[in-house]
PDB file of C-alpha atoms in Angstrom:
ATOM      1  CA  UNK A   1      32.378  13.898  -9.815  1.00 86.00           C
ATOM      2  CA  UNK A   2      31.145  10.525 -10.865  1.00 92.00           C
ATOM      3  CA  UNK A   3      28.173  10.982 -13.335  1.00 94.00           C
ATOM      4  CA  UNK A   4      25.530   7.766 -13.851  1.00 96.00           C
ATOM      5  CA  UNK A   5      24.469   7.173 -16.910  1.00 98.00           C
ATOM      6  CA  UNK A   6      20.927   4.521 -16.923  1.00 98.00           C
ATOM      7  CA  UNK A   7      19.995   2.937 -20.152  1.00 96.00           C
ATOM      8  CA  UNK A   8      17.414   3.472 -21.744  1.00 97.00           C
ATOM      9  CA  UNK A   9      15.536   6.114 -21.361  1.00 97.00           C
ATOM     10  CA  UNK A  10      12.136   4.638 -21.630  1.00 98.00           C
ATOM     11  CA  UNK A  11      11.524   0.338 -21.460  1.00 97.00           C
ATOM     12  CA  UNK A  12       7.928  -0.488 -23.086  1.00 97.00           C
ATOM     13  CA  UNK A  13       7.209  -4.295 -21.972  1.00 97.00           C
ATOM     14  CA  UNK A  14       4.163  -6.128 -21.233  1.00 97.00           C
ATOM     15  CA  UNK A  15       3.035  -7.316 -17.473  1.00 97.00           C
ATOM     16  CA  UNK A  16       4.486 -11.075 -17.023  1.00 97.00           C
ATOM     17  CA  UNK A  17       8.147  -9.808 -19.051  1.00 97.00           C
ATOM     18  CA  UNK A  18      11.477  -9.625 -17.406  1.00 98.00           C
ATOM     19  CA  UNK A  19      12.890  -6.015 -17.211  1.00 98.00           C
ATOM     20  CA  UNK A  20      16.751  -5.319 -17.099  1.00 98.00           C
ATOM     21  CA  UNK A  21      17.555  -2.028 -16.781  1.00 98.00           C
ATOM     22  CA  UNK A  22      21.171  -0.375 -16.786  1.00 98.00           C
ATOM     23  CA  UNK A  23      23.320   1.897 -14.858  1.00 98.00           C
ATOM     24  CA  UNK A  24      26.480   2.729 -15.745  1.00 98.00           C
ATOM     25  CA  UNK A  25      28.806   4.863 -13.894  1.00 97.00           C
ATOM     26  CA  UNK A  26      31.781   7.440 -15.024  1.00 95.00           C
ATOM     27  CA  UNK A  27      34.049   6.060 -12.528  1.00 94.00           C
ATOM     28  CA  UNK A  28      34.263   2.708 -10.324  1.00 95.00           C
ATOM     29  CA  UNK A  29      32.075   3.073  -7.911  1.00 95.00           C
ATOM     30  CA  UNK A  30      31.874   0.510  -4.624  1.00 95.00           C
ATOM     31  CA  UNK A  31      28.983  -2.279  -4.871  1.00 96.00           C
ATOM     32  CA  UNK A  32      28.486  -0.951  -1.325  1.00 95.00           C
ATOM     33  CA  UNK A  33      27.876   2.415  -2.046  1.00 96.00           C
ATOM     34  CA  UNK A  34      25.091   1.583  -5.429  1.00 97.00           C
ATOM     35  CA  UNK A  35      21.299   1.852  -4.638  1.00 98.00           C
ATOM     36  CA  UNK A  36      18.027   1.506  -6.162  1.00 98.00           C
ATOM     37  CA  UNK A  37      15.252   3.812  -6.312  1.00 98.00           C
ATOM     38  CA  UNK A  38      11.473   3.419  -8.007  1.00 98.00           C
ATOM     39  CA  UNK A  39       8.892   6.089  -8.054  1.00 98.00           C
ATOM     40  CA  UNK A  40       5.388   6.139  -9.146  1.00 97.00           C
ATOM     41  CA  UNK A  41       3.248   9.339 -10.319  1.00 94.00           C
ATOM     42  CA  UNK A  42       2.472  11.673  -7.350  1.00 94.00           C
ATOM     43  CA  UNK A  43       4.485   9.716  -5.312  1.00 97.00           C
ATOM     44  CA  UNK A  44       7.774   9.638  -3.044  1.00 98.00           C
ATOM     45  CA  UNK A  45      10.760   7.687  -4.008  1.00 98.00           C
ATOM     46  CA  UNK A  46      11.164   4.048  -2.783  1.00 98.00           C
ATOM     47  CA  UNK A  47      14.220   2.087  -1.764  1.00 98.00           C
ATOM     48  CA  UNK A  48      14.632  -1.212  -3.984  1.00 98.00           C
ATOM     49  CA  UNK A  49      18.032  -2.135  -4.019  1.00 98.00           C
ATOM     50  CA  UNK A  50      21.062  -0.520  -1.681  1.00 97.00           C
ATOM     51  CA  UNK A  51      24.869  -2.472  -1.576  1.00 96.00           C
ATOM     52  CA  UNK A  52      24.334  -3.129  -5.470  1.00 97.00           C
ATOM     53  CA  UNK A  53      22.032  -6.377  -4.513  1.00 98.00           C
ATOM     54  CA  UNK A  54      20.487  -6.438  -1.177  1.00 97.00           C
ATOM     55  CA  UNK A  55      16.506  -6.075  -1.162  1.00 98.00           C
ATOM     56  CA  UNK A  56      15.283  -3.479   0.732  1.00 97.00           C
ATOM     57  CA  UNK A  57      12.690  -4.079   3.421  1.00 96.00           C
ATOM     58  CA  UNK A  58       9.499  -5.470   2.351  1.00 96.00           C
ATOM     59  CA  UNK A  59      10.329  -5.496  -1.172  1.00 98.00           C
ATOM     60  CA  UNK A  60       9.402  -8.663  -3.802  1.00 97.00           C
ATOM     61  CA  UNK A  61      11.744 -11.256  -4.798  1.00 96.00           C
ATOM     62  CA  UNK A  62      11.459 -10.430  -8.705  1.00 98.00           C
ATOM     63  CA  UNK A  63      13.786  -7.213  -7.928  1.00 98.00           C
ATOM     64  CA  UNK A  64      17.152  -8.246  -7.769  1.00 98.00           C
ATOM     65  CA  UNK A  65      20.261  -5.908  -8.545  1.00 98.00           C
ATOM     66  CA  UNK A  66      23.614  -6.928  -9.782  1.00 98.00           C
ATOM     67  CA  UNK A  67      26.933  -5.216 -10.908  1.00 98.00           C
ATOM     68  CA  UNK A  68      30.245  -3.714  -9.572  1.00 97.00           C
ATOM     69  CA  UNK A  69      33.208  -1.732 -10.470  1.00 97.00           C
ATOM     70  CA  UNK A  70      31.021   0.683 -13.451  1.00 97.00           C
ATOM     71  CA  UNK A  71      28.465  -1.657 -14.222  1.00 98.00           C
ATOM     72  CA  UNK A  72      24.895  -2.185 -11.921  1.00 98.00           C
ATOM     73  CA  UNK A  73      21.972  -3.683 -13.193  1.00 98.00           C
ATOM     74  CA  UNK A  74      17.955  -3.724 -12.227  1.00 98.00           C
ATOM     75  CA  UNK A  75      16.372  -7.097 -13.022  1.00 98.00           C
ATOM     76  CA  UNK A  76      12.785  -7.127 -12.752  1.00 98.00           C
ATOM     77  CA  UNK A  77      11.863 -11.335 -13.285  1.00 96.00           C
ATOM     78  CA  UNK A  78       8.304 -11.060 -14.277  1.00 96.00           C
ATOM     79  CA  UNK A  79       6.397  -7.418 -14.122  1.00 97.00           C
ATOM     80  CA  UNK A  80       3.593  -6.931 -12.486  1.00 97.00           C
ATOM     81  CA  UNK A  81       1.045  -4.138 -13.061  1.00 96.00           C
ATOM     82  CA  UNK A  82       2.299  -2.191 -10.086  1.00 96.00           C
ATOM     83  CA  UNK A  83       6.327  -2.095 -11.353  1.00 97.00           C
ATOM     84  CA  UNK A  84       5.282   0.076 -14.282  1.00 96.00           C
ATOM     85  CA  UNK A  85       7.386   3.317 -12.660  1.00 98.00           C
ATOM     86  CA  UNK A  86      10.000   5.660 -13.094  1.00 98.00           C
ATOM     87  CA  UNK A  87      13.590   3.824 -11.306  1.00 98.00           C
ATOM     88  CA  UNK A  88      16.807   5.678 -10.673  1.00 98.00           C
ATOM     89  CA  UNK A  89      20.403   4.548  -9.512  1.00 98.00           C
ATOM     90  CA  UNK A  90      22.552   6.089  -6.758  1.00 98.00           C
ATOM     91  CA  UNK A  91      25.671   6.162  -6.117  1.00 97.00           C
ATOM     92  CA  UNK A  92      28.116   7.760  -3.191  1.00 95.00           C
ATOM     93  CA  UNK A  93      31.656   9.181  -3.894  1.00 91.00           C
ATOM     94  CA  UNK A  94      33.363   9.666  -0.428  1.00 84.00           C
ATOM     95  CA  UNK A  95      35.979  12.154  -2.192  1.00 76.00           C
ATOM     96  CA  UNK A  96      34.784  14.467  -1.847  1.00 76.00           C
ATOM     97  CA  UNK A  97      32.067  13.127  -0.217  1.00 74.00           C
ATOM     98  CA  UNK A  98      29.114  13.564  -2.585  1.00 90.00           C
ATOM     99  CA  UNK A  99      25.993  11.523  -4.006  1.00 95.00           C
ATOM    100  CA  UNK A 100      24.596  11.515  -7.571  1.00 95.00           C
ATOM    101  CA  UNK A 101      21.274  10.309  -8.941  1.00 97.00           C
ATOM    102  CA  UNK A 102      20.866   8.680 -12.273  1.00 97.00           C
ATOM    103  CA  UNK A 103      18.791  10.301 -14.730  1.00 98.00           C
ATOM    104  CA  UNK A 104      16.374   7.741 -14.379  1.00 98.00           C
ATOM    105  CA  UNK A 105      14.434   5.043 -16.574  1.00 98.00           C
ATOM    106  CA  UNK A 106      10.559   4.866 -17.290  1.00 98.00           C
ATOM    107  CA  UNK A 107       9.588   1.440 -17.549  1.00 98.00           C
ATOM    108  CA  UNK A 108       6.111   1.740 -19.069  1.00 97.00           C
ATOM    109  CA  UNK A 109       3.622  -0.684 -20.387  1.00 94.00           C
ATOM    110  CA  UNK A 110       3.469  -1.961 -24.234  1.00 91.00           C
TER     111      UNK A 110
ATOM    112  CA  UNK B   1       6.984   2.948  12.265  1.00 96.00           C
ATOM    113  CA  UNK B   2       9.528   5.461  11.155  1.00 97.00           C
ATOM    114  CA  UNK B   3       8.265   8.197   9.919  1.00 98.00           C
ATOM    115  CA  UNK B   4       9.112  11.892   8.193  1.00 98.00           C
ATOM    116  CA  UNK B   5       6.813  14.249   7.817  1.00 98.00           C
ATOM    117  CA  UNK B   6       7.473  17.230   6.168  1.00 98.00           C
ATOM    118  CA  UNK B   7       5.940  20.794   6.374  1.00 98.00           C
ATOM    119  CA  UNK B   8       3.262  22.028   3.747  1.00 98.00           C
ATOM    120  CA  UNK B   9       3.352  23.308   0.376  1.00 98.00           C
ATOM    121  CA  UNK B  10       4.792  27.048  -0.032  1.00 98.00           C
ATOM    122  CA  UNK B  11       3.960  29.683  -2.491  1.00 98.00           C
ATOM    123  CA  UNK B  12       6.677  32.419  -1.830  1.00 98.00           C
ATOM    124  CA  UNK B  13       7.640  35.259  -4.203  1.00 98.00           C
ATOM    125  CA  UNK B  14      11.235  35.753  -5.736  1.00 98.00           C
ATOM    126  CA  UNK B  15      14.032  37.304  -3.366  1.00 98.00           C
ATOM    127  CA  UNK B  16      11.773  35.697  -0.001  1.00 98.00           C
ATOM    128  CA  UNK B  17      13.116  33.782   2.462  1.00 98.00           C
ATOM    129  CA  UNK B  18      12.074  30.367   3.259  1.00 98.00           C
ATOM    130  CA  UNK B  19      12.839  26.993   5.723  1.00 98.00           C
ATOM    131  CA  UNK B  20      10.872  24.029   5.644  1.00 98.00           C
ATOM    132  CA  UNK B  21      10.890  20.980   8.107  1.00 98.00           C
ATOM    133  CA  UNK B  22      10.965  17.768   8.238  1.00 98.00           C
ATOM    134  CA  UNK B  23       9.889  15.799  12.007  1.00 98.00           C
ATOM    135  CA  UNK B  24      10.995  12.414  12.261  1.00 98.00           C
ATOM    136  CA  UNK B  25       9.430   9.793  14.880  1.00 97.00           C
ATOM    137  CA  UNK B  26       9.920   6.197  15.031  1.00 97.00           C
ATOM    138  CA  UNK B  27      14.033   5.982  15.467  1.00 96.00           C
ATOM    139  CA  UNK B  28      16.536   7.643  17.313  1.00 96.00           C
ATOM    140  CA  UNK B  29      16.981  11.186  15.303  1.00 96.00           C
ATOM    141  CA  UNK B  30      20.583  11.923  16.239  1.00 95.00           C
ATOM    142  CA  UNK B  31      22.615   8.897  15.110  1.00 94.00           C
ATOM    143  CA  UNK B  32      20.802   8.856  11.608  1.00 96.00           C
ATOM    144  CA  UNK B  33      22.009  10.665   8.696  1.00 96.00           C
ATOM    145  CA  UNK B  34      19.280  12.972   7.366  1.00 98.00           C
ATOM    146  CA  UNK B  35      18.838  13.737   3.344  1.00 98.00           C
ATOM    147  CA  UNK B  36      17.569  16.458   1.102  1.00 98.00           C
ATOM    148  CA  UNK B  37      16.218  16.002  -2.162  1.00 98.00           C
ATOM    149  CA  UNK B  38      15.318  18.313  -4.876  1.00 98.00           C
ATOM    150  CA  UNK B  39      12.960  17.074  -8.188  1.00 98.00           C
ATOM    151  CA  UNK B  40      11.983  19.963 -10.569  1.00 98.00           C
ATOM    152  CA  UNK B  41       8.923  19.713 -12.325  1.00 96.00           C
ATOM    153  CA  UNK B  42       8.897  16.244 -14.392  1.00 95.00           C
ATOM    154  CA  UNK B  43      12.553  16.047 -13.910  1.00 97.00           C
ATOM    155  CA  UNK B  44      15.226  13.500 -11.787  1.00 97.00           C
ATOM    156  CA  UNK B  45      16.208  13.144  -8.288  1.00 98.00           C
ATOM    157  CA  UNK B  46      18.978  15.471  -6.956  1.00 97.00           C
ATOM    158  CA  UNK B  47      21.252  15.228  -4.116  1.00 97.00           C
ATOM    159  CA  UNK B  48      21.165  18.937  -2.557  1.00 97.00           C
ATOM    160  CA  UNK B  49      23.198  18.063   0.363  1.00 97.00           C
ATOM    161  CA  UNK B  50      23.010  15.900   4.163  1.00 96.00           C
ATOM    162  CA  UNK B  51      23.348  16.253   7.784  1.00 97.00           C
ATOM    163  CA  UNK B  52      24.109  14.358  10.949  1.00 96.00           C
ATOM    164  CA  UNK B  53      21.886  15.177  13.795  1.00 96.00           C
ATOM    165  CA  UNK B  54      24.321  13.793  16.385  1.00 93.00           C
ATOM    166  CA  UNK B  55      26.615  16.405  15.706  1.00 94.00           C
ATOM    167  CA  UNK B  56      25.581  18.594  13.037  1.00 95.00           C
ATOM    168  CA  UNK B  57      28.226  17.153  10.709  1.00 95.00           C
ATOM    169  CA  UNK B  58      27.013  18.801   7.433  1.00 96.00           C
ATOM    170  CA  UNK B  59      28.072  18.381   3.548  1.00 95.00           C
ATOM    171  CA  UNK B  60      26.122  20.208   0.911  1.00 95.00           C
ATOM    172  CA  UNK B  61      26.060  18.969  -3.174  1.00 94.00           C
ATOM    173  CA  UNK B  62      28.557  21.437  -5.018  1.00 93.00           C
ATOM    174  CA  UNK B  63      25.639  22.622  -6.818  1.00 94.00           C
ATOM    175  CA  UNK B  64      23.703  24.058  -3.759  1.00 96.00           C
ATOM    176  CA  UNK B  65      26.731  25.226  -1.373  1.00 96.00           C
ATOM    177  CA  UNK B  66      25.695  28.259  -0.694  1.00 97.00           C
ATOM    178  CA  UNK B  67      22.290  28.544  -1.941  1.00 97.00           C
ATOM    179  CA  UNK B  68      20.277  26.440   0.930  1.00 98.00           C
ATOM    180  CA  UNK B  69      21.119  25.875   4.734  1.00 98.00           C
ATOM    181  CA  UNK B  70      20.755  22.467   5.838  1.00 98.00           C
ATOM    182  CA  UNK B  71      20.589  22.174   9.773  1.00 98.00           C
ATOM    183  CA  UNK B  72      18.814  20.204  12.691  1.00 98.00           C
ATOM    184  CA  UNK B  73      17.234  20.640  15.967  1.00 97.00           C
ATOM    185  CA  UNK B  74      17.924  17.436  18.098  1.00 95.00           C
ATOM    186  CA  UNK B  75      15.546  18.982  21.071  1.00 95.00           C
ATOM    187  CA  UNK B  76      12.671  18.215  18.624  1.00 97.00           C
ATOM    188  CA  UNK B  77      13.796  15.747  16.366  1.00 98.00           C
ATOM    189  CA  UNK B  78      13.255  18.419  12.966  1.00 98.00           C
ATOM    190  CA  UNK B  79      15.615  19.129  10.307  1.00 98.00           C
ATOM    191  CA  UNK B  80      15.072  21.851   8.451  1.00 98.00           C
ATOM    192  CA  UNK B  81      15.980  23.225   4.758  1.00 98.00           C
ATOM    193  CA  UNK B  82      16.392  27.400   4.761  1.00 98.00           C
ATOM    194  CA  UNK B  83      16.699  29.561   1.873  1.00 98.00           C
ATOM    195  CA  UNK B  84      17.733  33.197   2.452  1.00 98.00           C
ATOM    196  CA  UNK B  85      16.473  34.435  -1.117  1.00 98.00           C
ATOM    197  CA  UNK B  86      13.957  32.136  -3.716  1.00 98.00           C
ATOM    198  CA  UNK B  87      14.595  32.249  -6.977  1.00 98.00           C
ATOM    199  CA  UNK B  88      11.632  31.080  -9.803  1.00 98.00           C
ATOM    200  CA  UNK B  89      14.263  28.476 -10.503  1.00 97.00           C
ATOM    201  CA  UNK B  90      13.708  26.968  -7.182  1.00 98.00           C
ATOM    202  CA  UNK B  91      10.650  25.816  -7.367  1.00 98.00           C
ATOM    203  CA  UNK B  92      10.046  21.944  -7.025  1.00 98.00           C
ATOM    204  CA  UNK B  93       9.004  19.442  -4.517  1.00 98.00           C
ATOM    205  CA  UNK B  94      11.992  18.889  -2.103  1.00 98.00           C
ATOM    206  CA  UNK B  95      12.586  15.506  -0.283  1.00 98.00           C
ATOM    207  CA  UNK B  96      13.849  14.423   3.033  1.00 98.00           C
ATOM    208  CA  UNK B  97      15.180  11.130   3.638  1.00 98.00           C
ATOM    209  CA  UNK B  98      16.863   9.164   6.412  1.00 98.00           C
ATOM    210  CA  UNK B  99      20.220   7.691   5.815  1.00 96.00           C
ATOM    211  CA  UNK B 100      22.080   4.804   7.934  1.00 93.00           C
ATOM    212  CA  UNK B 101      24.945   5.727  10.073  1.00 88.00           C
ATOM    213  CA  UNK B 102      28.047   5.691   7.585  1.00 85.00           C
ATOM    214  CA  UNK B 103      29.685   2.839   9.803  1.00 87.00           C
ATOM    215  CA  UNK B 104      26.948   0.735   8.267  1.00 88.00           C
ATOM    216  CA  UNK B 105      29.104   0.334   5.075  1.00 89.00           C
ATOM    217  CA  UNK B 106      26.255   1.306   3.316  1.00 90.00           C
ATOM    218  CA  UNK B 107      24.936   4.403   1.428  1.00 92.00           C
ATOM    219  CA  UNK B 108      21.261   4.834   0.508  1.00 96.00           C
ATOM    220  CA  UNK B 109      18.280   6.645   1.920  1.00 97.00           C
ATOM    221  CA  UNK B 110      15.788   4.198   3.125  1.00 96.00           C
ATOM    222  CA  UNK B 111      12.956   6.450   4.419  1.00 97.00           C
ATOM    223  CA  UNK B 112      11.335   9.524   2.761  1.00 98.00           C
ATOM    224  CA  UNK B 113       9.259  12.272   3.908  1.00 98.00           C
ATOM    225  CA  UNK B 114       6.162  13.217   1.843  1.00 98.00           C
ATOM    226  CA  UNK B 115       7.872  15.688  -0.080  1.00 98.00           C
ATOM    227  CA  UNK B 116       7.539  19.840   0.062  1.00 98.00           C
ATOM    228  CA  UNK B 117       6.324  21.486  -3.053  1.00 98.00           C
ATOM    229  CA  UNK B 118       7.330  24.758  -3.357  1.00 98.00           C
ATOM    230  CA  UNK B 119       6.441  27.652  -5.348  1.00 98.00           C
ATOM    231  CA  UNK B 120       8.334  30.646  -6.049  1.00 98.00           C
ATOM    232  CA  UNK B 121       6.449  33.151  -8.765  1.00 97.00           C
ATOM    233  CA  UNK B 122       5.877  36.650  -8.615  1.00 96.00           C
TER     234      UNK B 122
END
């Protein structure tokens, strides 16, 4: 079972900052198979980032993703108020066929 | 629009049987891949398991085979989440979430219900 590790736990910047934020997995997992999650308080998880580095639908240019092989990182350029949020990884492991969450990073303001 | 809506919030009591639902509109239900999601109280995001409406192709998380039933009801575009007895330690807010056909390379779920909160206390 592939286990994702993100780093760290909790990211205090300022609004206007660049936030990088870490995920690192157990084993090599495909850039194809690597998403990007962000939730807010009270609120349902939202697709940033799926196939390591494609934007989702709708979502800003100052989220981009990068990575492969055990390495994927979140790159927010410049935060805005709204991007202060809880964001998780994703991976899939087809065998078996199984998905795993990251434990998550708080990116909170300073 | 796509959208899931799930069933409301459930207070049950341990050893009770319970199935929540989630409808989908907006897309075609059977060649989508739906989702479920458990988060505990102020905890992470876990993969409980996922099913294929087409053809009820189902694979459950290690950690939940054989603790929930995931299944689907093409007729009415609903999938549904089924526990045959609660436990306290089941209580959180459980997600469902569409994913793309597995042909699209890809592997991510791109649209989530509201979430189910449920209770289990006696």
């Amino acid at each position: 079972e592939i286990v994702l590790t993100q780093s760290p736990g909790t990211l205090s910047l300022s609004p206007g900052e660049r936030a990088t934020l870490s995920c690192r997995a157990s084993q090599s997992v495909s850039s194809s198979y690597l998403a990007w999650y962000q939730q807010k308080p009270g609120q349902t998880p939202r697709l940033l980032i799926y196939g390591a580095s494609s934007r989702a639908t709708g979502i800003p240019d100052r989220f981009s993703g990068s990575g492969s092989g055990t390495d994927f990182t979140l790159t927010i350029s410049r935060l805005e108020p709204e991007d202060f949020a809880v964001y998780y990884c994703q991976q899939y492991d087809s065998s078996p066929p199984l998905y795993s969450f990251g434990q998550g990073t708080t990116l909170e303001i300073k | 629009e796509v959208q899931l809506v799930q069933s409301g919030a459930e207070m049950k009591k341990p050893g009770e049987s319970l199935k929540i639902s989630c409808k989908v509109s907006g897309y075609s239900f059977a060649t989508y891949w739906i989702g479920w999601v458990r988060q505990m109280p102020g905890k992470g995001l876990e993969w409980m398991g996922i099913i294929y409406p087409g053809d009820s192709d189902t694979r459950y998380s290690p950690s939940f085979q054989g603790q929930v039933t995931i299944s689907a009801d093409k007729s009415i575009n609903t999938a549904y989440l089924q526990w045959s007895s609660l436990k306290a330690s089941d209580t959180a807010m459980y997600y469902c979430a569409r994913h793309p056909r597995y042909s699209s390379g890809y592997r991510y779920f791109d649209y989530w219900g509201q979430g189910t909160l449920v209770t289990v206390s006696s």
